[in-house]
Amino acid sequence: MLNLYDLIPSIEGFQFLNQAQDLYNVYLTTYSLLDPDKPESLNYIEVYMLGFSCKRFNSLKPATFDKRTKDTILYIFDGFLKQYPDDAFVYICDNSDGRARNRRITFGRWFNESNTVYEQHHFHIKYLDTDWYSTLLFNRSNNYKN
């Protein structure tokens, strides 16, 4: 059985406090993208974005690895993925501190360690002198994955 932090439901997902009293928000957001090649009644595609943010209790103290934080975030993500098994999800890494690449690598490692049902595909683009790192996740048996 996993040793998870206590979850507090929020509008878009869940919040929790870790041992360092950092506040994590783990969320699922939907966006509608316009597909002009489809008939008007079907021209919107729902896109799901998984994410999490952290408000550090003590920003002067260096961050340390916390297995319970990792397990709690992955537990919530797993719930979202199971709730929408035929959909794809985008995870975009925060780059406010220039560490998006590190976050994508860490997230990919976490996901690989705990998951065998979902595929992940990583992407990197440069836009206006900013690096963007993201991951596309979907069920390996998803009929629409191609």
PDB file of N, CA and C in Angstrom, residues 81 84-87 116-119 137-146:
ATOM      1  N   LEU A  81      -6.145   9.439 -15.367  1.00  0.00           N
ATOM      2  CA  LEU A  81      -5.973   8.604 -16.555  1.00  0.00           C
ATOM      3  C   LEU A  81      -7.012   7.484 -16.595  1.00  0.00           C
ATOM      4  N   TYR A  84     -10.524   8.758 -17.660  1.00  0.00           N
ATOM      5  CA  TYR A  84     -10.653   9.057 -19.091  1.00  0.00           C
ATOM      6  C   TYR A  84      -9.744   8.131 -19.890  1.00  0.00           C
ATOM      7  N   PRO A  85     -10.030   6.828 -19.937  1.00  0.00           N
ATOM      8  CA  PRO A  85      -9.086   5.858 -20.514  1.00  0.00           C
ATOM      9  C   PRO A  85      -8.873   5.987 -22.018  1.00  0.00           C
ATOM     10  N   ASP A  86      -9.788   6.599 -22.749  1.00  0.00           N
ATOM     11  CA  ASP A  86      -9.657   6.690 -24.199  1.00  0.00           C
ATOM     12  C   ASP A  86      -9.138   8.047 -24.671  1.00  0.00           C
ATOM     13  N   ASP A  87      -8.687   8.870 -23.749  1.00  0.00           N
ATOM     14  CA  ASP A  87      -8.234  10.202 -24.104  1.00  0.00           C
ATOM     15  C   ASP A  87      -6.727  10.314 -23.984  1.00  0.00           C
ATOM     16  N   THR A 116       2.871   0.868 -16.498  1.00  0.00           N
ATOM     17  CA  THR A 116       3.079   0.000 -17.654  1.00  0.00           C
ATOM     18  C   THR A 116       1.915   0.087 -18.638  1.00  0.00           C
ATOM     19  N   VAL A 117       0.867   0.805 -18.283  1.00  0.00           N
ATOM     20  CA  VAL A 117      -0.343   0.864 -19.094  1.00  0.00           C
ATOM     21  C   VAL A 117      -0.334   2.036 -20.073  1.00  0.00           C
ATOM     22  N   TYR A 118       0.372   3.104 -19.731  1.00  0.00           N
ATOM     23  CA  TYR A 118       0.348   4.312 -20.548  1.00  0.00           C
ATOM     24  C   TYR A 118       1.670   4.546 -21.249  1.00  0.00           C
ATOM     25  N   GLU A 119       1.564   5.074 -22.478  1.00  0.00           N
ATOM     26  CA  GLU A 119       2.723   5.476 -23.262  1.00  0.00           C
ATOM     27  C   GLU A 119       2.970   6.952 -23.014  1.00  0.00           C
ATOM     28  N   LEU A 137       0.630  11.773 -23.008  1.00  0.00           N
ATOM     29  CA  LEU A 137       0.352  10.485 -22.372  1.00  0.00           C
ATOM     30  C   LEU A 137      -0.942   9.913 -22.913  1.00  0.00           C
ATOM     31  N   PHE A 138      -0.962   8.608 -23.140  1.00  0.00           N
ATOM     32  CA  PHE A 138      -2.211   7.941 -23.522  1.00  0.00           C
ATOM     33  C   PHE A 138      -2.087   6.453 -23.254  1.00  0.00           C
ATOM     34  N   ASN A 139      -3.234   5.808 -23.135  1.00  0.00           N
ATOM     35  CA  ASN A 139      -3.304   4.377 -22.886  1.00  0.00           C
ATOM     36  C   ASN A 139      -2.722   3.638 -24.086  1.00  0.00           C
ATOM     37  N   ARG A 140      -1.884   2.641 -23.826  1.00  0.00           N
ATOM     38  CA  ARG A 140      -1.267   1.861 -24.918  1.00  0.00           C
ATOM     39  C   ARG A 140      -2.320   1.208 -25.816  1.00  0.00           C
ATOM     40  N   SER A 141      -3.475   0.897 -25.241  1.00  0.00           N
ATOM     41  CA  SER A 141      -4.535   0.251 -26.027  1.00  0.00           C
ATOM     42  C   SER A 141      -5.520   1.240 -26.638  1.00  0.00           C
ATOM     43  N   ASN A 142      -5.223   2.526 -26.578  1.00  0.00           N
ATOM     44  CA  ASN A 142      -6.101   3.548 -27.119  1.00  0.00           C
ATOM     45  C   ASN A 142      -6.237   3.360 -28.629  1.00  0.00           C
ATOM     46  N   ASN A 143      -7.480   3.233 -29.106  1.00  0.00           N
ATOM     47  CA  ASN A 143      -7.740   2.996 -30.523  1.00  0.00           C
ATOM     48  C   ASN A 143      -7.391   4.205 -31.400  1.00  0.00           C
ATOM     49  N   TYR A 144      -7.277   5.387 -30.793  1.00  0.00           N
ATOM     50  CA  TYR A 144      -7.029   6.615 -31.552  1.00  0.00           C
ATOM     51  C   TYR A 144      -5.587   7.091 -31.469  1.00  0.00           C
ATOM     52  N   LYS A 145      -4.701   6.318 -30.887  1.00  0.00           N
ATOM     53  CA  LYS A 145      -3.355   6.805 -30.610  1.00  0.00           C
ATOM     54  C   LYS A 145      -2.548   7.153 -31.866  1.00  0.00           C
ATOM     55  N   ASN A 146      -2.830   6.543 -32.972  1.00  0.00           N
ATOM     56  CA  ASN A 146      -2.081   6.859 -34.183  1.00  0.00           C
ATOM     57  C   ASN A 146      -2.564   8.170 -34.796  1.00  0.00           C
TER      58      ASN A 146
END
